[in-house]
Amino acid sequence: MAARTLKNFIQHYFHKQGSWLALILCSFYSTAYSQLSIQSPVNNQVMQRDTAGFATLPVTAYARFPYIKIKASLTPIEGNVYQPKEWLFEEDQLLQGFLTNSFKLKTGWYKLTLTGYTDLGITDSVTVPRVGVGEVFLIAGNSNAMGLPGLGSKDASDNVVSFNAVNKTLNAENITVAPDGPMPLPTFSPLKKDHAIFPSGEVSWYWAELGDMLSKKWHVPVLFFNAAWAAANAENYADTSSGKDALNIYVGKTWPNRQPYSNIVNAIRYLTSQTGIRAIFWSHGENDGQLKVTEDDYFNDIKTLIENSRKDTGYNIPWFIAQNSASNQLKGIYQPVLNAQARLAAIKNFNTFKGPYLDTIQMPRPSSEHFENITGGIQGLTLAATAWNRVLPDSLLKKVIPTLPGFDIHTGITPARLFPGATFQLPYFFSGDLAEKTEIQAELHRNDGNYVATVGKGITSPIQINIPETLENGSYKVRLSATKPVLPGNATDSFYVNRIYDRIEFVNKIAARLIGDNIHISWLLANDPTLTNIILQKTTDGVNYADLQTFAEPQNQSQVYRYTDQNLGEKAIFYRLRLEHQNAKVTYSTVVTIFQNGGPEALTAFPNPTFSEPNQQFYLKSKTGNPLQCALFDMTGKEHPIYISDREVIGLTVVKPQYRLPTGTYILRIQDGSEIETRRILFR
């Protein structure tokens, strides 16, 4: 931060304006800079139970304050009759700020709470409201399994959840396009009628109704994924599972990226491998009935699909094969496809099972040529769900052995700010049966969860992360995944990449608390092998930083620190860390601020007038705590580009022109949530 602008602010607001009435601490501390965070599990996540009704729930969390004790509690909720679970994290994990454990839980919903206890008599806590142990299914097939809008889909209860997104688009040539690569970071929510079922399901379809039937029958949460693909026939699935792109015969062009097969195998690799899965529900055959494929061709094509999906993923997941062949075009059943489906379900030791017979449902089909819940008429979706429910009796839970995660990967602490081309070391920990020398792959994801690039590989912790030199400015996360078989761990918290930086900020988070007569500064430092000294510094005049204490560098691991400073009543206090490295480089952390007996008014720019040295920057404080949006205009109405950051001084937004502006008066337009205000700024 510029010394002159800080000094001017302090003089202007405290010496000229006099004392203020209220004590203001930046609300940022209790929101974005909270002291505890849970990286895994995510809300509404469901883990597949084993045949005895148990599942293992991996927990990864970060602590940014040196707690004397952190307790994890899993409390049964929503009618769950089983006992709560508690766990105290080990002392070395508290020191590193990197918390990991795995809980064995019985069927039902739980609330996960982490509580941190301090030696100051205060506690911090963070909660994941709902995590479940129940049943997980992946749907595959054609459009009558995928689902279409406007045909009577229903809401499910809160016990049935999905990842409400799709990974596909329809291009100008009427071809569905979806990537072949790591899946996004999932989020989960109760399945509503217009919700998608990732990666391909467009609505809740009859799966919402089936989910409720299974949830009521088995007293479990239910999670669905849906990789079904419109217009895909058996040959398309066999071709794409064998390395080819498939032809959409209705459009006359190929689907790229080995779709529809890629969505099936990538859903297994990146989604169900982490949650576990009971079975794949295969509902397909109408297209092939219309094409009059032979029994052997359909049988061989789908057998190839199943075999290749198991070979390519490493997971021998059970498949339920529904019997479908009828359509309005065919005007009846097509026995060769039905025979092939029956043969697939009957192969000895092939881990396939007989699904429902769907050819008698709602025939002839409505004009949509799909199942449909018709208002005042036949409830085709409900009938299809009921047919599936009938072939899933309680006795099947012992016979159909679910596929469960063999191990868990817990991803560690990242730096806070980086630049394109930067590298850093990311530690990880695994629990369970991870084979020795298993390769771990680091995947970079945008903050919205979508995959960007693979940024590192290794067989031991830590893994070197290589930020691409061409990466766009923005917020990102890293997820570590095992590669053989693919099984992802948790994603890190967000870090920020921007080309304006030339150094890495290894301080993951820094915060300050005013408690009684003391100010407690705490920070979590990511692994930095070149670090030699950590010096906490303080200023009250914006010019002269004084060293408070020097701390030893951590030994190739993350670490939590704290310093207690006596509160002498200064009206403005700024703390930062000076980080000294082996290569003689010096970096500084984000500045953390405390204003006492008042502070800057929200949305009031300071210093104002601002100065040409060093870079005409000024500061704003949000009313809402949300990021501000600003635009700067001269008196003729011309807009001038500005740089805005809420990352350099915690609780304040830094604004500065991208090029030097002439002396004069300018108009600053500020948007804080839905509120818009303007301010005059004088540059001298």
XYZ file of C-alpha atoms in Angstrom:
684
model
C 0.000 0.000 0.000
C 1.268 3.467 -0.795
C 2.615 5.163 2.326
C 1.564 8.658 1.277
C -2.039 7.726 0.531
C -2.386 5.854 3.814
C -0.898 8.731 5.739
C -3.188 11.205 4.030
C -6.215 9.060 4.805
C -5.314 8.853 8.487
C -4.715 12.574 8.757
C -7.882 13.443 6.857
C -10.238 11.139 8.713
C -8.895 11.173 12.231
C -7.054 14.437 12.764
C -9.371 16.713 10.774
C -12.694 14.981 11.344
C -12.172 14.214 15.018
C -13.364 11.124 16.844
C -15.930 8.736 15.466
C -18.763 7.116 17.334
C -18.661 3.434 16.523
C -16.093 0.704 16.693
C -15.752 -0.805 13.234
C -14.091 -4.067 12.458
C -14.213 -5.198 8.870
C -17.087 -7.616 8.393
C -14.780 -9.444 6.005
C -13.317 -11.346 8.966
C -16.482 -13.268 9.729
C -17.443 -13.990 6.127
C -14.894 -14.459 3.351
C -11.998 -14.645 5.830
C -13.621 -17.060 8.290
C -11.253 -18.971 10.543
C -12.579 -22.446 9.639
C -13.699 -23.816 6.289
C -14.865 -27.253 5.146
C -13.652 -28.258 1.692
C -15.248 -31.707 1.673
C -17.974 -32.917 1.801
C -20.226 -30.380 0.076
C -23.818 -29.699 1.036
C -26.384 -32.377 0.031
C -23.663 -34.817 -1.011
C -24.700 -38.482 -0.734
C -22.237 -41.331 -0.215
C -23.120 -44.827 -1.403
C -23.629 -47.272 1.461
C -22.286 -50.821 1.484
C -24.397 -53.974 1.831
C -24.405 -53.517 5.620
C -25.723 -49.955 5.323
C -22.477 -48.093 6.110
C -20.450 -45.560 4.121
C -17.154 -43.778 4.674
C -17.383 -39.978 4.620
C -14.051 -38.182 4.042
C -13.708 -34.757 5.663
C -11.162 -32.123 4.641
C -11.062 -28.722 6.327
C -8.739 -25.753 6.838
C -8.096 -23.822 10.067
C -6.629 -20.303 10.018
C -6.314 -19.736 13.751
C -4.160 -21.719 16.224
C -6.995 -23.442 18.055
C -6.240 -25.515 21.117
C -8.886 -28.024 20.016
C -11.067 -28.617 16.940
C -13.995 -31.008 17.159
C -15.897 -32.496 14.227
C -19.494 -33.519 14.958
C -21.879 -35.453 12.730
C -25.404 -35.053 14.075
C -28.253 -37.244 12.737
C -31.075 -35.127 11.268
C -34.396 -35.516 9.424
C -35.498 -38.697 11.163
C -32.092 -40.378 11.235
C -32.189 -42.668 14.289
C -28.492 -43.517 14.460
C -25.961 -42.229 16.970
C -23.990 -39.002 16.443
C -20.250 -39.131 15.772
C -17.505 -36.891 17.151
C -13.800 -36.563 16.486
C -10.945 -34.392 17.784
C -8.372 -33.559 15.147
C -4.764 -34.374 15.950
C -2.373 -31.742 17.255
C -0.098 -31.766 14.201
C -3.114 -31.115 11.954
C -4.067 -28.109 14.096
C -0.520 -26.793 13.706
C -0.630 -27.171 9.916
C -4.183 -25.846 9.535
C -4.867 -28.885 7.325
C -7.538 -31.118 8.879
C -8.444 -34.580 7.594
C -10.455 -37.547 8.788
C -12.836 -40.227 7.507
C -16.028 -41.201 9.336
C -17.906 -44.487 9.058
C -21.610 -43.660 9.085
C -24.891 -45.541 8.973
C -27.691 -44.728 6.505
C -29.399 -41.320 6.708
C -28.845 -37.559 6.721
C -26.324 -35.813 9.002
C -25.242 -32.269 9.826
C -21.469 -31.805 9.873
C -20.110 -29.157 12.258
C -16.520 -28.194 13.006
C -15.965 -26.234 16.217
C -12.670 -24.554 17.033
C -11.861 -23.790 20.673
C -9.378 -21.036 21.548
C -7.461 -20.125 24.688
C -9.298 -16.782 24.583
C -12.636 -18.179 25.704
C -14.248 -17.907 22.262
C -15.223 -20.542 19.726
C -15.595 -20.569 15.961
C -17.691 -23.002 13.980
C -18.622 -23.912 10.425
C -21.353 -26.263 9.215
C -22.330 -28.350 6.210
C -26.107 -28.565 6.757
C -26.752 -31.921 5.030
C -24.622 -34.885 4.052
C -26.164 -38.262 3.371
C -25.478 -41.980 3.335
C -27.757 -43.775 0.907
C -28.039 -44.845 -2.724
C -26.301 -43.442 -5.821
C -27.256 -44.288 -9.415
C -26.016 -43.316 -12.881
C -28.553 -43.265 -15.732
C -27.539 -44.009 -19.323
C -29.344 -44.609 -22.597
C -31.292 -42.415 -25.017
C -33.626 -39.407 -24.789
C -36.368 -41.382 -23.025
C -33.862 -41.852 -20.203
C -32.349 -38.368 -20.532
C -35.663 -36.521 -20.167
C -37.178 -33.566 -22.011
C -38.746 -30.335 -20.710
C -42.472 -29.734 -20.766
C -43.631 -33.343 -20.491
C -44.819 -33.426 -16.893
C -41.718 -33.955 -14.789
C -42.348 -33.591 -11.052
C -40.468 -32.292 -8.040
C -38.870 -34.877 -5.810
C -38.744 -34.601 -2.046
C -35.617 -33.206 -0.405
C -34.380 -36.794 0.005
C -33.597 -37.016 -3.732
C -30.733 -34.878 -5.018
C -28.801 -34.170 -8.204
C -26.006 -31.997 -9.537
C -28.180 -29.357 -11.220
C -26.160 -28.665 -14.382
C -25.353 -30.075 -17.814
C -22.036 -30.105 -19.660
C -23.452 -30.030 -23.183
C -24.509 -27.448 -25.753
C -26.276 -27.638 -29.119
C -24.148 -26.119 -31.878
C -25.250 -24.372 -35.055
C -25.239 -27.700 -36.936
C -27.753 -29.207 -34.477
C -25.064 -31.438 -32.970
C -24.812 -31.891 -29.216
C -21.304 -31.053 -28.008
C -19.791 -31.980 -24.649
C -16.129 -32.105 -23.600
C -14.090 -35.241 -22.984
C -12.117 -34.408 -19.869
C -12.298 -33.999 -16.115
C -15.799 -33.212 -14.896
C -16.575 -29.981 -13.002
C -16.526 -29.700 -9.233
C -19.998 -30.939 -8.257
C -22.596 -29.183 -6.146
C -25.833 -30.843 -5.078
C -29.414 -29.773 -4.391
C -32.844 -31.411 -4.028
C -34.157 -32.526 -7.418
C -36.909 -30.218 -8.687
C -38.916 -30.758 -11.866
C -36.952 -28.265 -13.958
C -33.556 -29.203 -12.519
C -30.921 -30.897 -14.621
C -29.241 -34.154 -13.649
C -25.572 -33.842 -14.544
C -24.022 -34.418 -17.010
C -26.790 -34.808 -19.634
C -30.207 -35.056 -17.989
C -32.274 -32.003 -18.881
C -35.091 -32.308 -16.302
C -35.988 -34.449 -13.300
C -37.928 -36.821 -15.637
C -39.309 -39.946 -14.018
C -36.142 -40.326 -11.947
C -37.480 -37.838 -9.396
C -40.509 -40.057 -8.842
C -38.399 -43.223 -8.739
C -36.048 -41.560 -6.263
C -38.931 -40.824 -3.916
C -40.219 -44.389 -4.227
C -36.789 -45.807 -3.353
C -36.227 -43.272 -0.569
C -39.533 -44.181 1.092
C -39.008 -47.915 0.617
C -35.418 -48.042 1.859
C -35.461 -44.959 4.162
C -32.412 -43.464 2.443
C -31.203 -40.366 0.615
C -30.901 -40.927 -3.159
C -28.496 -39.239 -5.600
C -28.822 -39.446 -9.390
C -26.403 -38.691 -12.210
C -27.643 -38.903 -15.817
C -25.379 -39.503 -18.845
C -28.144 -40.484 -21.300
C -27.801 -39.037 -24.807
C -30.539 -38.152 -27.284
C -30.568 -39.969 -30.668
C -27.732 -42.360 -29.761
C -28.123 -45.940 -30.987
C -26.261 -49.069 -29.927
C -23.692 -48.772 -32.715
C -22.925 -45.196 -31.589
C -22.131 -46.438 -28.096
C -19.973 -49.303 -29.361
C -18.062 -47.051 -31.776
C -17.323 -44.323 -29.248
C -16.312 -46.845 -26.587
C -13.849 -48.256 -29.146
C -12.143 -44.929 -29.847
C -14.187 -43.517 -32.736
C -16.498 -40.531 -33.074
C -20.099 -41.579 -33.741
C -22.414 -40.451 -36.523
C -25.725 -38.860 -35.590
C -27.772 -40.433 -38.381
C -30.609 -37.944 -37.924
C -28.336 -34.963 -38.651
C -25.674 -36.590 -40.809
C -22.752 -35.324 -38.722
C -20.604 -36.812 -35.973
C -20.675 -35.963 -32.292
C -17.176 -34.805 -31.280
C -15.117 -35.983 -28.297
C -16.245 -39.628 -28.443
C -19.688 -38.779 -27.182
C -21.950 -40.261 -25.913
C -19.460 -42.708 -24.368
C -17.241 -40.013 -22.831
C -20.013 -38.697 -20.608
C -20.568 -42.171 -19.161
C -16.931 -42.935 -18.380
C -16.127 -39.426 -17.149
C -19.155 -39.443 -14.855
C -17.819 -42.704 -13.419
C -14.263 -41.384 -13.131
C -14.962 -37.977 -11.630
C -18.332 -38.300 -9.894
C -19.403 -41.786 -8.849
C -15.830 -42.863 -8.062
C -15.889 -40.270 -5.280
C -19.411 -40.908 -3.976
C -19.605 -44.615 -4.713
C -22.469 -46.089 -6.749
C -24.987 -48.913 -6.517
C -25.652 -49.414 -10.231
C -26.057 -47.965 -13.712
C -29.633 -47.869 -15.033
C -29.588 -48.545 -18.798
C -32.785 -47.538 -20.632
C -32.419 -47.680 -24.422
C -33.512 -49.480 -27.582
C -36.282 -47.512 -29.309
C -33.867 -46.071 -31.894
C -32.516 -49.522 -32.703
C -35.994 -50.957 -33.033
C -36.761 -48.324 -35.664
C -33.499 -49.181 -37.452
C -34.332 -52.915 -37.372
C -30.911 -53.864 -36.016
C -30.285 -57.550 -35.520
C -30.387 -59.185 -32.118
C -26.695 -60.070 -32.261
C -25.650 -56.577 -33.328
C -27.497 -54.938 -30.435
C -26.209 -57.550 -27.994
C -22.590 -57.200 -29.132
C -22.679 -53.397 -29.272
C -23.996 -52.933 -25.731
C -21.794 -55.714 -24.364
C -18.820 -53.867 -25.896
C -20.007 -50.647 -24.234
C -20.234 -52.266 -20.798
C -16.895 -54.073 -21.119
C -15.027 -50.990 -22.337
C -16.550 -48.756 -19.661
C -15.212 -51.129 -17.008
C -11.811 -51.461 -18.655
C -11.402 -47.713 -19.192
C -12.513 -46.681 -15.696
C -11.287 -49.603 -13.610
C -14.693 -49.931 -11.922
C -16.871 -53.048 -12.328
C -20.201 -51.324 -11.717
C -23.448 -53.351 -11.899
C -25.775 -52.517 -14.820
C -29.565 -52.884 -14.871
C -30.763 -53.457 -18.442
C -34.317 -52.258 -19.097
C -36.281 -53.738 -21.997
C -37.264 -51.078 -24.549
C -37.963 -51.339 -28.252
C -41.384 -49.837 -29.002
C -42.081 -46.487 -30.637
C -44.835 -44.791 -32.602
C -42.843 -45.210 -35.805
C -42.520 -48.937 -35.258
C -46.122 -49.255 -33.971
C -45.301 -52.158 -31.690
C -42.469 -54.018 -30.042
C -39.316 -55.151 -31.826
C -38.443 -58.582 -30.494
C -34.765 -58.788 -31.594
C -33.836 -55.804 -29.386
C -35.862 -57.195 -26.473
C -34.130 -60.558 -26.869
C -30.710 -58.905 -26.903
C -31.512 -56.919 -23.759
C -32.698 -60.066 -21.985
C -29.488 -61.858 -22.990
C -27.348 -58.971 -21.693
C -29.063 -59.144 -18.305
C -28.597 -62.924 -18.138
C -24.854 -63.220 -18.917
C -23.310 -65.325 -16.183
C -20.836 -63.506 -13.891
C -21.165 -60.311 -15.958
C -22.626 -58.216 -13.109
C -25.728 -57.255 -15.082
C -29.335 -57.471 -13.926
C -32.778 -57.443 -15.466
C -34.446 -54.050 -15.532
C -38.128 -53.227 -16.104
C -40.169 -54.029 -19.204
C -41.196 -50.610 -20.549
C -42.741 -51.426 -23.938
C -46.279 -51.654 -22.561
C -46.183 -48.188 -20.987
C -48.182 -45.436 -22.692
C -48.495 -47.089 -26.104
C -49.078 -45.518 -28.496
C -46.783 -42.785 -27.220
C -47.912 -39.130 -27.134
C -46.945 -36.817 -29.982
C -43.635 -36.120 -28.214
C -42.787 -39.836 -28.764
C -41.602 -39.986 -25.142
C -43.129 -40.897 -21.819
C -45.278 -38.044 -20.548
C -47.417 -37.186 -17.531
C -50.481 -35.869 -19.359
C -52.744 -33.530 -17.418
C -56.012 -35.393 -16.932
C -54.606 -38.378 -18.833
C -52.078 -41.197 -18.660
C -49.177 -40.573 -16.304
C -46.453 -42.150 -18.414
C -43.536 -40.893 -16.332
C -45.132 -42.171 -13.138
C -45.764 -45.562 -14.756
C -42.130 -45.793 -15.900
C -40.882 -44.932 -12.400
C -43.209 -47.542 -10.922
C -41.896 -50.174 -13.336
C -38.316 -49.472 -12.257
C -39.333 -49.547 -8.598
C -40.855 -53.031 -9.009
C -37.563 -54.545 -10.206
C -35.646 -53.082 -7.237
C -36.900 -55.089 -4.226
C -35.255 -55.042 -0.809
C -33.636 -58.418 -1.467
C -31.612 -56.902 -4.302
C -29.609 -54.778 -1.847
C -27.685 -57.868 -0.780
C -27.296 -59.211 -4.304
C -26.192 -56.076 -6.171
C -22.813 -55.187 -4.667
C -22.124 -51.444 -4.834
C -18.853 -49.954 -6.028
C -17.262 -47.910 -3.234
C -14.255 -45.551 -3.079
C -11.132 -47.487 -2.145
C -9.336 -44.454 -0.728
C -9.729 -40.727 -0.111
C -7.466 -37.868 -1.216
C -7.281 -34.752 0.961
C -5.846 -31.688 -0.809
C -3.833 -29.167 1.203
C -3.248 -25.418 1.430
C -2.551 -23.107 -1.532
C -1.080 -19.600 -1.731
C -3.570 -16.731 -1.926
C -2.288 -14.892 -5.012
C -0.234 -15.965 -8.007
C 0.683 -14.893 -11.514
C 0.501 -16.826 -14.806
C 3.579 -19.043 -15.029
C 4.010 -19.325 -11.242
C 4.811 -22.651 -9.560
C 4.192 -23.841 -6.017
C 4.157 -27.049 -3.977
C 0.771 -28.496 -2.988
C 0.727 -31.138 -0.227
C -1.858 -33.880 0.027
C -2.765 -36.748 2.310
C -4.604 -39.958 1.525
C -6.475 -42.463 3.637
C -7.490 -45.976 2.607
C -5.979 -48.410 0.130
C -4.067 -46.184 -2.279
C -1.494 -48.271 -4.131
C 2.144 -47.306 -3.717
C 3.426 -44.915 -6.403
C -0.070 -44.125 -7.638
C 0.145 -41.107 -9.920
C -1.752 -38.066 -8.695
C -2.935 -35.470 -11.209
C -3.574 -31.812 -10.347
C -6.537 -30.250 -12.166
C -7.106 -26.511 -12.330
C -10.749 -25.401 -12.135
C -12.344 -21.985 -12.374
C -14.287 -20.763 -9.381
C -17.492 -21.869 -11.141
C -16.150 -25.434 -10.963
C -15.343 -25.961 -14.648
C -12.088 -27.659 -15.602
C -9.358 -25.533 -17.193
C -6.143 -27.557 -17.437
C -3.986 -30.232 -15.866
C -1.276 -28.372 -13.957
C 0.835 -31.065 -12.329
C 1.509 -34.775 -11.821
C 3.448 -36.734 -9.236
C 3.596 -39.818 -7.054
C 4.570 -38.213 -3.742
C 3.419 -35.248 -1.684
C 3.846 -32.361 -2.318
C 3.033 -32.033 -6.022
C 4.445 -29.140 -8.025
C 1.661 -26.995 -9.463
C 2.485 -25.142 -12.692
C 0.099 -22.272 -13.394
C -0.227 -21.882 -17.202
C 1.496 -18.810 -18.606
C -1.545 -18.042 -20.766
C -4.063 -18.281 -17.914
C -6.657 -15.515 -17.755
C -6.961 -13.343 -14.659
C -9.442 -14.773 -12.177
C -10.134 -17.025 -9.209
C -9.275 -20.712 -9.401
C -9.118 -23.930 -7.391
C -7.052 -27.115 -7.672
C -8.426 -30.638 -7.337
C -6.096 -33.612 -6.987
C -7.161 -36.918 -8.547
C -5.628 -40.361 -8.609
C -5.248 -41.582 -12.196
C -5.376 -45.411 -12.128
C -8.200 -45.687 -11.390
C -9.382 -42.079 -11.488
C -10.677 -40.945 -8.114
C -10.804 -37.230 -7.267
C -10.192 -35.650 -3.898
C -11.469 -32.352 -2.575
C -10.882 -29.016 -4.239
C -8.793 -26.366 -2.503
C -10.226 -23.014 -1.536
C -9.946 -20.235 -4.107
C -6.752 -18.463 -5.053
C -6.412 -15.458 -7.328
C -4.285 -15.225 -10.472
C -3.476 -11.877 -12.090
C -0.816 -10.675 -14.510
C -0.127 -7.586 -12.436
C 1.576 -9.748 -9.787
C 5.216 -10.769 -10.048
C 5.470 -12.594 -6.709
C 3.499 -15.379 -5.062
C 1.668 -14.536 -1.852
C 2.085 -17.699 0.208
C -0.057 -16.348 3.042
C -3.305 -18.206 2.442
C -5.318 -15.985 4.802
C -4.531 -13.296 7.377
C -7.004 -11.842 9.872
C -7.132 -9.707 13.021
C -9.484 -9.838 16.006
C -9.991 -7.213 18.681
C -10.826 -9.022 21.927
C -10.750 -7.056 25.151
C -7.517 -5.095 25.402
C -5.674 -7.120 22.772
C -5.571 -7.521 19.018
C -4.943 -11.078 17.829
C -3.395 -11.389 14.375
C -3.472 -14.872 12.853
C -2.483 -16.292 9.501
C -2.238 -19.561 7.613
C 0.912 -19.956 5.544
C 1.070 -22.321 2.570
C 4.110 -24.517 1.975
C 7.000 -22.294 0.786
C 10.326 -24.176 0.610
C 12.364 -20.999 -0.088
C 11.153 -19.070 2.965
C 13.732 -18.075 5.614
C 12.011 -15.479 7.817
C 8.495 -14.271 8.602
C 8.261 -10.814 10.160
C 4.986 -9.336 11.397
C 4.899 -5.565 10.911
C 2.598 -2.781 12.079
C 1.963 0.846 11.223
C -0.376 3.458 12.628
C 0.694 6.366 10.431
C 0.726 4.674 7.047
C 4.426 5.430 6.576
C 6.622 3.647 9.059
C 6.172 -0.088 9.531
C 7.711 -1.435 12.725
C 8.719 -5.063 13.208
C 6.713 -6.782 15.935
C 8.178 -10.292 15.869
C 10.144 -12.676 13.674
C 8.844 -16.227 13.245
C 10.650 -19.361 12.111
C 9.695 -20.774 8.732
C 7.663 -24.027 8.703
C 9.421 -27.246 7.716
C 8.021 -27.920 4.227
C 4.429 -27.794 5.356
C 1.625 -25.329 5.907
C 1.421 -23.730 9.336
C -0.856 -21.524 11.446
C 0.572 -18.558 13.383
C -0.704 -16.015 15.890
C 0.574 -12.851 17.510
C -1.105 -10.892 20.297
C -0.640 -7.126 20.159
C -1.634 -4.826 22.992
C -4.384 -2.454 21.937
C -3.168 1.067 22.743
C -6.242 2.717 21.278
C -4.740 3.838 17.976
C -7.486 4.884 15.621
C -6.108 3.127 12.538
C -3.894 0.057 12.669
C -2.441 -1.826 9.720
C -0.647 -5.181 9.928
C 1.265 -7.054 7.259
C 3.827 -9.848 6.954
C 7.273 -9.379 5.475
C 8.419 -12.690 3.946
C 12.136 -13.146 3.294
C 13.332 -15.866 0.923
C 16.557 -17.737 0.182
C 16.988 -15.921 -3.127
C 17.036 -12.552 -1.293
C 13.562 -11.725 -2.546
C 11.151 -10.036 -0.187
C 7.384 -10.209 -0.477
C 4.583 -8.731 1.587
C 1.240 -10.183 2.526
C -2.161 -8.628 2.145
C -2.653 -5.807 4.671
C -5.162 -6.394 7.461
C -6.778 -3.324 9.022
C -8.520 -2.322 12.216
C -10.335 0.998 12.642
C -11.222 2.004 16.187
C -13.591 4.693 17.419
C -14.938 5.007 13.919
C -13.646 4.582 10.420
C -14.285 5.558 6.845
C -17.909 5.921 5.847
C -19.128 3.293 3.422
C -18.810 4.245 -0.270
C -16.792 7.363 0.572
C -13.548 7.552 -1.401
C -10.384 8.373 0.507
C -7.994 10.059 0.332
C -9.911 12.698 -1.591
C -8.170 14.696 -3.021
C -5.913 11.857 -4.134
C -2.366 12.323 -5.312
C -0.282 11.579 -8.374
C 2.289 9.648 -6.363
C 2.667 6.779 -6.496
C -0.260 5.727 -8.687
C -3.338 7.904 -7.959
C -4.983 5.108 -5.976
C -7.760 5.566 -3.437
C -9.920 3.335 -1.236
C -13.567 2.481 -0.627
C -15.442 0.451 1.978
C -18.530 -1.502 0.945
C -21.822 -1.210 2.817
C -22.801 -4.805 2.128
C -19.441 -6.578 2.220
C -19.939 -7.584 -1.421
C -17.411 -6.726 -4.160
C -17.870 -3.206 -5.500
C -18.270 -2.352 -9.180
C -16.869 1.031 -10.174
C -16.498 3.211 -13.251
C -14.552 6.493 -13.532
C -15.540 9.366 -15.859
C -14.070 12.782 -16.566
C -16.296 15.863 -16.723
C -16.910 15.381 -20.466
C -18.422 11.943 -19.796
C -15.470 9.942 -21.129
C -14.858 6.724 -19.179
C -11.305 5.910 -18.079
C -10.260 2.305 -17.333
C -9.517 1.531 -13.697
C -8.034 -1.302 -11.670
C -10.191 -2.544 -8.770
C -9.097 -5.004 -6.085
C -10.489 -6.100 -2.736
C -7.464 -8.362 -2.166
C -4.716 -5.922 -1.222
C -6.202 -4.435 1.958
C -8.694 -6.637 3.772
C -11.997 -4.858 4.227
C -11.216 -2.104 1.714
C -11.393 -1.872 -2.066
C -8.389 -0.371 -3.859
C -9.200 1.692 -6.984
C -6.631 3.267 -9.310
C -6.545 4.428 -12.936
C -4.828 2.103 -15.389
C -2.869 5.101 -16.701
C -1.978 8.445 -15.154
C -4.805 10.986 -15.364
C -4.454 14.771 -15.602
C -5.192 16.885 -12.552
C -8.879 17.615 -12.229
C -12.275 16.483 -10.989
C -13.699 13.097 -11.993
C -16.960 11.271 -11.326
C -16.811 7.823 -9.714
C -19.835 5.572 -10.225
C -20.104 2.932 -7.464
C -22.404 -0.090 -7.438
C -22.718 -1.940 -4.126
C -25.194 -4.764 -4.629
C -28.344 -3.126 -6.010
C -27.392 0.349 -4.743
C -25.698 2.817 -7.105
C -24.064 6.058 -5.960
C -21.710 8.642 -7.463
C -18.805 10.522 -5.897
C -16.576 13.380 -7.071
C -12.865 12.525 -6.983
C -10.216 15.252 -7.195
C -6.844 14.205 -8.617
C -3.919 16.503 -7.770
